[in-house]
Coordinates of C-alpha atoms in Angstrom, one line a residue:
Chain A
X19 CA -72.4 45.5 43.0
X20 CA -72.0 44.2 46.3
X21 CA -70.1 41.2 47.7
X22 CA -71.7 38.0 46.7
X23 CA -74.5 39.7 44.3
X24 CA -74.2 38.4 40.7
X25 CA -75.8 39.6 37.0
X26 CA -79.2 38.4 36.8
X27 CA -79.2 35.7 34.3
X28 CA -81.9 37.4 31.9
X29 CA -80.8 36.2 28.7
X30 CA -78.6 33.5 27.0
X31 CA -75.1 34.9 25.0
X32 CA -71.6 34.3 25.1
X33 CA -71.2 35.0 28.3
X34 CA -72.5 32.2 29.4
X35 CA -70.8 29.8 27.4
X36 CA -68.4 29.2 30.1
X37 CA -70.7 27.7 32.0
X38 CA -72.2 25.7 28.9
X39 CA -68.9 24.2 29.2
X40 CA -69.5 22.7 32.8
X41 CA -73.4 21.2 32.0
X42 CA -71.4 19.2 28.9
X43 CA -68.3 18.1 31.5
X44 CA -70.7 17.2 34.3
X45 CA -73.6 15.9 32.8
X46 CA -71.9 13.9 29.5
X47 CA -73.8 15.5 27.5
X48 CA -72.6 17.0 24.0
X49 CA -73.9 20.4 23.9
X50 CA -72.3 21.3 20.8
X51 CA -69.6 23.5 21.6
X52 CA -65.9 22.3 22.8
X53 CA -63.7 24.5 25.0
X54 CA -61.3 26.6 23.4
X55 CA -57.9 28.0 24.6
X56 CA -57.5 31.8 24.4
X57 CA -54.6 31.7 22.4
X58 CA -56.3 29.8 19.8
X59 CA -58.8 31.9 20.0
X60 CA -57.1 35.3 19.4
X61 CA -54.8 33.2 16.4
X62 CA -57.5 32.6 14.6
X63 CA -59.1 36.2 15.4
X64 CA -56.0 37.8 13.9
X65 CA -55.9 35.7 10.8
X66 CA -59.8 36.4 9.9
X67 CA -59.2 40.2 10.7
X68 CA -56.1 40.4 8.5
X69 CA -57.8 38.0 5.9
X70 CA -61.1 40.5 5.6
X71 CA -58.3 43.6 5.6
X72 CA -56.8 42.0 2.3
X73 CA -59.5 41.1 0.9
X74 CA -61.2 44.5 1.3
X75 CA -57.9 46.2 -0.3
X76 CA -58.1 43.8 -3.1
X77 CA -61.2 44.9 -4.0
X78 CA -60.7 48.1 -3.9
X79 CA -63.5 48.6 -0.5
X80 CA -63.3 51.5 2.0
X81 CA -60.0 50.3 4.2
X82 CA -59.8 48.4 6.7
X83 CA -56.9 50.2 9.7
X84 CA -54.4 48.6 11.3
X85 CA -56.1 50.0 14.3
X86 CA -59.0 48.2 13.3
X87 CA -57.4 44.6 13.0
X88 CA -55.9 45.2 16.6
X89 CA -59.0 46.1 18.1
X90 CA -61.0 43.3 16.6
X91 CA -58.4 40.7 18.0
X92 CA -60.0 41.2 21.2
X93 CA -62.9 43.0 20.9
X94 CA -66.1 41.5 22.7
X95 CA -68.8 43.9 21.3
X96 CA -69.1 46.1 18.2
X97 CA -68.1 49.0 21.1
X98 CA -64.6 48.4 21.5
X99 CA -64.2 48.8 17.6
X100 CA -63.3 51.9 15.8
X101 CA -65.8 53.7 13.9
X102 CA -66.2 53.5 10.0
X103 CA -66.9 56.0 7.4
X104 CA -70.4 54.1 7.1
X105 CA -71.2 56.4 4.2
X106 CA -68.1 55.1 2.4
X107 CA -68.9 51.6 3.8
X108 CA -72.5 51.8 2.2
X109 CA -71.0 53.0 -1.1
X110 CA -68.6 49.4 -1.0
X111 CA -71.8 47.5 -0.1
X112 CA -73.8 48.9 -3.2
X113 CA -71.0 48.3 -5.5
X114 CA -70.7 44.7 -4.9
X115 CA -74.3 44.4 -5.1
X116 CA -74.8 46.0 -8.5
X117 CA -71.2 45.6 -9.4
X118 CA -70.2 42.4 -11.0
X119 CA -67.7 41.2 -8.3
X120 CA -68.8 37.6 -7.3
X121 CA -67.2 35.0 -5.0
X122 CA -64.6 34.4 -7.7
X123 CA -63.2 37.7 -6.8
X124 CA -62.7 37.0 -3.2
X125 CA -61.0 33.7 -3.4
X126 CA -58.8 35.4 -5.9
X127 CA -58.1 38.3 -3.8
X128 CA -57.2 35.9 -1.0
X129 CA -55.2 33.3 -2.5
X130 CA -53.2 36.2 -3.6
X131 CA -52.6 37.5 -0.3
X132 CA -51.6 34.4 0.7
X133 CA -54.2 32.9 2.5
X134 CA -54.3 29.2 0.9
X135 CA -56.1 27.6 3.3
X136 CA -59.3 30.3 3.6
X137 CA -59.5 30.6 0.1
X138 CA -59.4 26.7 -0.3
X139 CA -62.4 26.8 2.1
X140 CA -64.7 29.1 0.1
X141 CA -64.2 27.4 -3.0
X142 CA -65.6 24.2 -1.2
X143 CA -68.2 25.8 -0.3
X144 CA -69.1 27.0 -3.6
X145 CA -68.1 23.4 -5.1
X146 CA -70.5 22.0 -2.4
X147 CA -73.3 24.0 -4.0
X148 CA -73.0 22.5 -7.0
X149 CA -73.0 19.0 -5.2
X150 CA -75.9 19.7 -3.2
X151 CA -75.6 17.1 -0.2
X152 CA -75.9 19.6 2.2
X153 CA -79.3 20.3 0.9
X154 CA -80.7 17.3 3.0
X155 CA -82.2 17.6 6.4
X156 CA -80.1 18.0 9.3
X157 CA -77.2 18.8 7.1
X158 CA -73.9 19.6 8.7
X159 CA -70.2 19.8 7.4
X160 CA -67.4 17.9 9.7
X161 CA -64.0 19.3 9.2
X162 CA -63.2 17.5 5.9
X163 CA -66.2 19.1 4.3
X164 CA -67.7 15.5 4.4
X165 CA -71.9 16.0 4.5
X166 CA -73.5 14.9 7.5
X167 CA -77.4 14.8 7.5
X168 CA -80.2 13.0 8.3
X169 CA -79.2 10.5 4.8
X170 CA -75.6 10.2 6.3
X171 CA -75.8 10.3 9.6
X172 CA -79.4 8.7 10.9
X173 CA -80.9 9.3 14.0
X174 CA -80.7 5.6 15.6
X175 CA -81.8 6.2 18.9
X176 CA -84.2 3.6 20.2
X177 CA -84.5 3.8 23.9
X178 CA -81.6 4.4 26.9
X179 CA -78.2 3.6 26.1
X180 CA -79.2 3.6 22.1
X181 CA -77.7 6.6 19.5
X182 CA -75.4 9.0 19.6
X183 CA -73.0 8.7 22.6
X184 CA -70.4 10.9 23.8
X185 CA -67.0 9.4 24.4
X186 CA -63.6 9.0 22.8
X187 CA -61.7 11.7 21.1
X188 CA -65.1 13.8 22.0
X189 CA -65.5 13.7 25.5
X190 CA -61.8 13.8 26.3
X191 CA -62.5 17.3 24.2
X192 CA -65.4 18.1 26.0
X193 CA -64.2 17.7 29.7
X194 CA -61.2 19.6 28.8
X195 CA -62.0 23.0 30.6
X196 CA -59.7 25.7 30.1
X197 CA -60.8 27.6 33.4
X198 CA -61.3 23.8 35.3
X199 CA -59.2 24.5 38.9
X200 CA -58.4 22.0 41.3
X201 CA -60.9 21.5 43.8
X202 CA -58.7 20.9 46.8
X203 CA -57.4 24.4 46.2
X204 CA -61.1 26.1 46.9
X205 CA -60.9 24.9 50.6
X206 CA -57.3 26.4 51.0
X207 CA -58.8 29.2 49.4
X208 CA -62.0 30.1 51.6
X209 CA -60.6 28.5 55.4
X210 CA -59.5 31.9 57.0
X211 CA -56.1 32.7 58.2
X212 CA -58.0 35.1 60.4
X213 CA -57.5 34.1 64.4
X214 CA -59.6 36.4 66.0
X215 CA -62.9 35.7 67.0
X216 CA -66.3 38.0 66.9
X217 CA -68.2 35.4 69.0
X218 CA -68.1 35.3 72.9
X219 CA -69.8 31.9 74.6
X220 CA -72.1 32.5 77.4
X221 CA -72.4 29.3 78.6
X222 CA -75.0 26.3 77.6
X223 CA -78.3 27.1 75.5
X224 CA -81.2 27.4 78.0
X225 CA -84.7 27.4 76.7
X226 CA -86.4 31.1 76.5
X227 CA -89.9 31.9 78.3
X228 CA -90.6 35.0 76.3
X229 CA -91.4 35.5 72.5
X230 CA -88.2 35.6 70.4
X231 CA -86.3 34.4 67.7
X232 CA -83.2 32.3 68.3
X233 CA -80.6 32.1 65.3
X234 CA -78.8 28.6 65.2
X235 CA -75.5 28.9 63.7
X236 CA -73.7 26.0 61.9
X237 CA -70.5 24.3 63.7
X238 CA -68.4 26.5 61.5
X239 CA -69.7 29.4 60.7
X240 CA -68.4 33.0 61.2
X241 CA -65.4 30.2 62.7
X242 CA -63.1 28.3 60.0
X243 CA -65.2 30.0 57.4
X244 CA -66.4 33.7 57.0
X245 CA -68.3 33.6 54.3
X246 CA -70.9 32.1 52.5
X247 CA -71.3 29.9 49.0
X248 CA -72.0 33.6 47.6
X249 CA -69.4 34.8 48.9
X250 CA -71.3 37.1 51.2
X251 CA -69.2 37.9 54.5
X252 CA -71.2 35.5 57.1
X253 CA -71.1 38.7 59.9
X254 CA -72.7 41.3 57.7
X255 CA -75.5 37.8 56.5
X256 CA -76.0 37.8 60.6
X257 CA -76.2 41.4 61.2
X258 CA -78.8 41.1 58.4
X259 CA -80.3 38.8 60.0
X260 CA -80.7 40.2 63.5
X261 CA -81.7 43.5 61.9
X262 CA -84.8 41.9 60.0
X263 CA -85.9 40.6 64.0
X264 CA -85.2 43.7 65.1
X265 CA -87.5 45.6 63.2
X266 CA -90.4 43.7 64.1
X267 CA -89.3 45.3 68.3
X268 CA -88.8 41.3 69.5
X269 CA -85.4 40.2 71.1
X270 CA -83.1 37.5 69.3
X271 CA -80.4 35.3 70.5
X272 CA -77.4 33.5 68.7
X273 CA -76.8 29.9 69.6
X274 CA -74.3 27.4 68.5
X275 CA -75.5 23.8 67.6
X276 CA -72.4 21.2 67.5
X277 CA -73.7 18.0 67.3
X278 CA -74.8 18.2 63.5
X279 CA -74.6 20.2 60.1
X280 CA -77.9 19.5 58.8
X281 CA -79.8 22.8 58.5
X282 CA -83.2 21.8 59.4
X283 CA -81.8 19.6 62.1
X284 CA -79.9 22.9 63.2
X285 CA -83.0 24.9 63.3
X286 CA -85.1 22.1 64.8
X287 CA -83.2 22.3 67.8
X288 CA -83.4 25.9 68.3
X289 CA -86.9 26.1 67.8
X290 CA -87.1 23.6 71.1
X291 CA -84.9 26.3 72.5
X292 CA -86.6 29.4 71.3
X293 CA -89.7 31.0 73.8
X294 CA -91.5 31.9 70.9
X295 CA -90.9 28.1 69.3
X296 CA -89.5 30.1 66.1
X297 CA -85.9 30.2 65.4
X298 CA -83.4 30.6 62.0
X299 CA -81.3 27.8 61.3
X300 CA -78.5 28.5 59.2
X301 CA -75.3 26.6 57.5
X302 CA -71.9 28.0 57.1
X303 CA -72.8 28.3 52.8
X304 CA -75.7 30.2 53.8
X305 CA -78.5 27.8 53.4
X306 CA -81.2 28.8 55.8
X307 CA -84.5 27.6 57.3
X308 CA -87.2 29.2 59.6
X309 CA -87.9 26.5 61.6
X310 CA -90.7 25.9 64.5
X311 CA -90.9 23.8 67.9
X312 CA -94.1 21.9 66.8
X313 CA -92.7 20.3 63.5
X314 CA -91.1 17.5 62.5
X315 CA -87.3 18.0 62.0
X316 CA -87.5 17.7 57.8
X317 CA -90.6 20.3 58.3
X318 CA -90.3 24.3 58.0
X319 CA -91.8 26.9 57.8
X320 CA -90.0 28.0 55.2
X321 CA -86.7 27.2 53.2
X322 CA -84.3 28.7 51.0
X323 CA -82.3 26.2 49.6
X324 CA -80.3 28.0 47.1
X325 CA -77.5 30.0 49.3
X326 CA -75.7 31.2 45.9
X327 CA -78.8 33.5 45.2
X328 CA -78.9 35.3 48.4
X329 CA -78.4 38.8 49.0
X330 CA -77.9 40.5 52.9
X331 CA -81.7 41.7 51.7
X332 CA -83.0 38.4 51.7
X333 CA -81.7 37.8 55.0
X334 CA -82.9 40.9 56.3
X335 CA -86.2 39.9 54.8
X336 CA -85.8 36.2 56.8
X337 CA -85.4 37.8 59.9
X338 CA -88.4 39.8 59.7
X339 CA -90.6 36.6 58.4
X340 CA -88.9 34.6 61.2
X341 CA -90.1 37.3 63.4
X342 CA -93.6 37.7 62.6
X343 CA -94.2 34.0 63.0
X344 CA -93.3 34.4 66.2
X345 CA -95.7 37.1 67.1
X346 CA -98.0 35.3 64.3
X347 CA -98.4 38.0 62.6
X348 CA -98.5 37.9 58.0
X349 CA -95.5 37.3 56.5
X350 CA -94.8 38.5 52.9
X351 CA -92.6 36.0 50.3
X352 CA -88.6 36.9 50.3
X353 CA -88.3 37.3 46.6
X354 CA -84.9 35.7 46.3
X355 CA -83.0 35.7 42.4
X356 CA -84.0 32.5 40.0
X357 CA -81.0 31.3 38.5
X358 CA -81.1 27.6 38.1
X359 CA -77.8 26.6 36.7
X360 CA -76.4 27.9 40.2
X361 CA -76.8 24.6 41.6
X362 CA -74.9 22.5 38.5
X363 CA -72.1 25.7 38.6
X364 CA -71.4 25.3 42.5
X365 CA -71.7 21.7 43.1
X366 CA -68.3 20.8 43.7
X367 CA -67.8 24.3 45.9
X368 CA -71.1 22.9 47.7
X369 CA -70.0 19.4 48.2
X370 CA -66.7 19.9 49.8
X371 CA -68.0 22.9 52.0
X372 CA -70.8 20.8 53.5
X373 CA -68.3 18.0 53.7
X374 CA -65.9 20.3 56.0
X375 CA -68.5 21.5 58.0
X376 CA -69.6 17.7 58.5
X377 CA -66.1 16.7 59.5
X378 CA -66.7 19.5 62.4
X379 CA -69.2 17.9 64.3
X380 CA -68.9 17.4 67.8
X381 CA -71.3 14.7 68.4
X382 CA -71.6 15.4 72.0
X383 CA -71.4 18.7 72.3
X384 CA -74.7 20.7 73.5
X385 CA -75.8 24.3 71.8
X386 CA -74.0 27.3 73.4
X387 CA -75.1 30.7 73.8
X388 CA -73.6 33.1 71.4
X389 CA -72.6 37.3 71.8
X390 CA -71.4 38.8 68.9
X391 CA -67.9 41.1 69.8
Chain B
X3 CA -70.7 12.5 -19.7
X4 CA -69.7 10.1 -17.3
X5 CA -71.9 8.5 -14.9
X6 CA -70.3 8.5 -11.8
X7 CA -69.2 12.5 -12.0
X8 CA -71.0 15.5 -10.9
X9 CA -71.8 18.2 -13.3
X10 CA -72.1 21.8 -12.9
X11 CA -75.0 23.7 -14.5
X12 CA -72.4 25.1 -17.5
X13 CA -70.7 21.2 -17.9
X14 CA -67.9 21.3 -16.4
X15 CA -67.0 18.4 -13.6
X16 CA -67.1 19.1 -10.1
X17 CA -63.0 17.9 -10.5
X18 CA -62.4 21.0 -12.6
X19 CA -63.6 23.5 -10.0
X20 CA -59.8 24.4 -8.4
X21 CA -58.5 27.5 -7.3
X22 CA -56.1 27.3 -10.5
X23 CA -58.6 28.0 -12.6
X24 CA -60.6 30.8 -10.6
X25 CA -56.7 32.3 -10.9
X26 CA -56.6 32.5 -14.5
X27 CA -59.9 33.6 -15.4
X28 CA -60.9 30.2 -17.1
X29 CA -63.7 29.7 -14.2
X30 CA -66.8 31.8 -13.2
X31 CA -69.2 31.9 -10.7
X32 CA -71.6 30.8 -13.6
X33 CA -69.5 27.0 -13.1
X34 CA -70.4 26.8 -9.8
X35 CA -74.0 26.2 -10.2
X36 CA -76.0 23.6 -9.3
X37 CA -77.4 21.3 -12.7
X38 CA -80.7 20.6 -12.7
X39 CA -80.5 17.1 -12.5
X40 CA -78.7 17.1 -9.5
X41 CA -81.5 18.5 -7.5
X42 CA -83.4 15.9 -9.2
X43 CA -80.7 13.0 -8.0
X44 CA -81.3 15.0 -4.5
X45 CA -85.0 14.9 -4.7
X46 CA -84.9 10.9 -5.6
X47 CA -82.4 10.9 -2.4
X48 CA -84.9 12.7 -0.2
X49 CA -87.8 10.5 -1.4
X50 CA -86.0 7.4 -0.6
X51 CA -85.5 8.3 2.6
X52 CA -89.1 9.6 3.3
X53 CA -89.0 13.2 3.0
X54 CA -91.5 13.5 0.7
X55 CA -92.1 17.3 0.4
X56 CA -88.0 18.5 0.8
X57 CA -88.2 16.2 -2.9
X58 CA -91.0 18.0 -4.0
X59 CA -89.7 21.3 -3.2
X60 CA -85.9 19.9 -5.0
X61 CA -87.5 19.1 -8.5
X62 CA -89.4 22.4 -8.6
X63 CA -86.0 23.4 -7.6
X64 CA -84.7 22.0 -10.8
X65 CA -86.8 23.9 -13.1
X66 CA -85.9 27.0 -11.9
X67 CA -82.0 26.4 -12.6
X68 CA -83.1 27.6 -16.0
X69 CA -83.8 30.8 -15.3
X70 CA -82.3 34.3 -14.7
X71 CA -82.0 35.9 -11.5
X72 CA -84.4 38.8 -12.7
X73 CA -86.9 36.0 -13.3
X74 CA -87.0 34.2 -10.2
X75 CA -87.4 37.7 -8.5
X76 CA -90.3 38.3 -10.3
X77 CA -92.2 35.5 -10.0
X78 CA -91.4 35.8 -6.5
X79 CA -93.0 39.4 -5.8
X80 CA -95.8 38.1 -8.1
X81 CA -96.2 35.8 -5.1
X82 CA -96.5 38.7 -2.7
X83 CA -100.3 39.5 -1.3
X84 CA -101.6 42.0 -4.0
X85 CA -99.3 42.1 -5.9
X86 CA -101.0 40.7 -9.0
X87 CA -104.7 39.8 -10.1
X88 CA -106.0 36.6 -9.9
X89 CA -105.7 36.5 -14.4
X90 CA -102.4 37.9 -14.0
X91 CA -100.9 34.8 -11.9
X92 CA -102.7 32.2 -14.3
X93 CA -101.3 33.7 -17.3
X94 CA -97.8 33.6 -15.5
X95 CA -98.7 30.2 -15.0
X96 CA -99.1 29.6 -18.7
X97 CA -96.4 31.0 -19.7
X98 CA -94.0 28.9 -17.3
X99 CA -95.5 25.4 -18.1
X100 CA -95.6 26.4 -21.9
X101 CA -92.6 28.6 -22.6
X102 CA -90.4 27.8 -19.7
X103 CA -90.9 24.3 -18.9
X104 CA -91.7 24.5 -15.4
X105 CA -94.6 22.5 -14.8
X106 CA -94.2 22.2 -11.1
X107 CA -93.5 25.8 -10.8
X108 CA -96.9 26.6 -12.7
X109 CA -98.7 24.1 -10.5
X110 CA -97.6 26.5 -7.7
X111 CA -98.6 29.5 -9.1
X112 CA -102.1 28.3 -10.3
X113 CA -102.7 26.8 -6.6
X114 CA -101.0 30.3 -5.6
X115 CA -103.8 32.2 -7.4
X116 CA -106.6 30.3 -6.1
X117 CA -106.1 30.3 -2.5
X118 CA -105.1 34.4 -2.8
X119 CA -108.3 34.9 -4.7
X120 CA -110.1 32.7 -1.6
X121 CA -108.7 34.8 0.8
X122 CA -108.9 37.8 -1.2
X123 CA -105.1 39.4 -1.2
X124 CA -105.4 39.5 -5.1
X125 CA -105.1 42.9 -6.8
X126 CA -108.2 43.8 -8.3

């Protein structure tokens, strides 16, 4: 995969539970899972593997390896196990079918491999049979085996601020993020060490008298930062960029606005600039807009608001469009990726980009005429 | 029997289900099954509370705590499109209100039959 492409989101597993995380943390909302820590995870992993391993021996099953065990500690798919004799697994599964082995058997088997606690659990469950509370709707155990259903536990909600709330001992839970980072670190992270420069100024903007497409660059791109929300390096997005014009045989120019980081602002101004009246505005995260001289500043021609879901294609694809308005010729959609948590994942990342950009305005400054070197 | 404690379906109170006695052999899987007339304190629960067909489908529940594994299997394949005729399922029918005291159960089967034999999945 290239830089800044991700997996297509095309389906909903565990995978994705990390971010499941960050929509309960930032929107207070309890979706029903709480973070773990890995080495809880892997303890309790290694106690269910050994506990199935003993259990298995006990009743006499097809073993379970050493090997096994270790691989299922960390295993994410059924791939990273070992194989089984299945034959000799099938034969196991038949005889405890027709066999008369019953639950009795396993808590036996584990309460005399020591595992006290496990076995304690499956007996509750079986005594809960016999109670039959969790036979109500809604029906949940908490951790005490206490039944919570729809009799216990009653939906109360009756309009905004009503019902179940998250807070306490539950949302301190909830916002506890194992991978959380600190966000002043990001901007340490992403402002270059790099001093050299692959820009040349040649002098002030002017406005063009032939057609063309100007691109309007941020005050900080390709500059403090080199790359984009996607982490696509911000060179190869212009080269993109330039290359989409290019095959539609018009000339280009890069510009510099200073005096603000809104994007459509940015590619206002260089439509006023541009011969042709088109031009590309585009922000350090890689937000971009073609813009045109005849509308209004919050107007476009067309917008792609979600930088995270770019590829260099797209921008390719941009240039071209931004072309062929200028020679107004048809333009075809730029089918850019759906992924609609990208904005809830990368608002923080968003926020204090935009917010260093902003803090580079030069309020006075005019656009410049750019060469790439 | 004491009013306040739970019963299993072979008497013995929910207090004496421990792991001490799955360890000697005095306990079976046979202790840990539900009694009939808890389902039918869980169907008086349900009804209380408004959900009127969960308590329905706990009482008919109740009735089939009497009976073997083999039997609720086989009145459950006779509940399979064509499977069985239309006389077949009413004599089943019978035979659970009269021999089996399962009224609700019958009920089932009878409604069963007629709606199979509407839209003809009976066996001829």
């Amino acid at each position: 995969m290239r830089a800044g492409e991700s997996r297509p989101v095309i389906h909903f597993d565990v995978t994705e539970l990390d971010d499941w995380y960050v929509l309960q943390r930032d929107m207070q909302i309890d979706g029903g899972i709480v973070p773990v820590r890995e080495d809880d995870v892997l303890r309790v992993r290694e106690l269910g593997a050994r506990a199935v391993q003993d259990v298995f021996r006990a009743l006499d099953f097809a073993p379970i390896s050493d090997a096994e065990v270790e691989a299922a500690i960390t295993a994410f798919s059924s791939q990273d196990m070992p194989d089984r004799d299945r034959i000799a697994d099938i034969e196991s599964a038949m005889s405890l079918l027709e066999g008369s082995l019953t639950v009795m058997d396993v808590i036996k088997a584990l309460e005399n491999a020591g595992y006290r606690n496990i076995a304690e659990n499956i007996l509750e469950m079986q005594r809960q049979r016999a109670i039959g509370d969790y036979l109500q709707p809604s029906a949940i155990f908490d951790k005490n085996f206490r039944v919570k259903s729809a009799i216990t536990d009653p939906n109360d909600y009756c309009g905004p601020g009503t019902g179940y709330r998250v807070e306490g001992e539950r949302w301190s839970a909830l916002q506890y993020l194992p991978q959380a980072w600190e966000p002043r670190n990001y901007l340490e992270k992403i402002i270059t060490q790099d001093e050299s420069f692959w820009f040349e100024e040649s002098g002030s903007a002017q406005i063009g008298k032939r057609p063309e497409v100007i691109i309007a660059l941020s005050p900080t791109f390709g500059v403090q930062i080199r790359q984009s929300l996607g982490g696509l390096d911000l060179r190869e997005v212009l080269i993109s960029l330039l290359s989409g014009i290019q095959e539609e045989g018009i000339p280009s120019r890069i510009v510099r606005v200073f005096h603000t980081s809104d994007v459509a602002f940015i590619g206002h101004c260089a439509a006023q600039l541009s011969g042709s009246g088109v031009a590309i505005g585009i922000q350090t995260k890689g937000t971009t807009v073609i813009h045109h001289r005849d509308l209004a500043p919050l107007e476009n021609l067309e917008l792609f608001p979600q930088a995270p879901n770019m590829n260099l294609d797209n921008y390719s694809q941009i240039g071209r469009n931004a072309a062929r308005y200028a020679l107004e010729k048809q333009t075809s959609p730029v089918a850019v990726k759906i992924d609609n948590t990208v904005r809830l994942r990368l608002i923080v990342q968003t926020a204090l980009l935009q917010r260093f950009e902003a803090n580079c305005i030069e309020p006075d400054r005019q656009p410049v005429e750019l060469k790439m070197i | 029997m004491k009013k306040n404690t739970i019963y299993t379906f072979s008497g013995r109170s929910i207090d004496e289900l421990n792991v001490r006695g799955i360890l000697s052999g005095e306990l079976t899987s046979e202790d840990f099954r539900i009694h009939g007339e808890r389902l039918n304190h869980q169907a008086k629960v349900a009804d209380e509370a408004g959900y009127t067909q969960l308590a329905g489908n706990l009482r008919q529940a109740a009735e089939l705590t009497h009976m073997s594994n083999e039997e609720i299997l086989e009145i459950y394949n006779t509940l399979r499109p064509r499977r069985t005729s239309y006389t077949e399922m009413i004599d089943m029918a019978e035979r659970l209100e009269n021999e089996r005291k399962a009224p609700l159960t019958a009920s089932l089967l009878r409604e069963a039959a007629e709606v199979y034999l509407k839209r003809g999945i009976v066996k001829h």
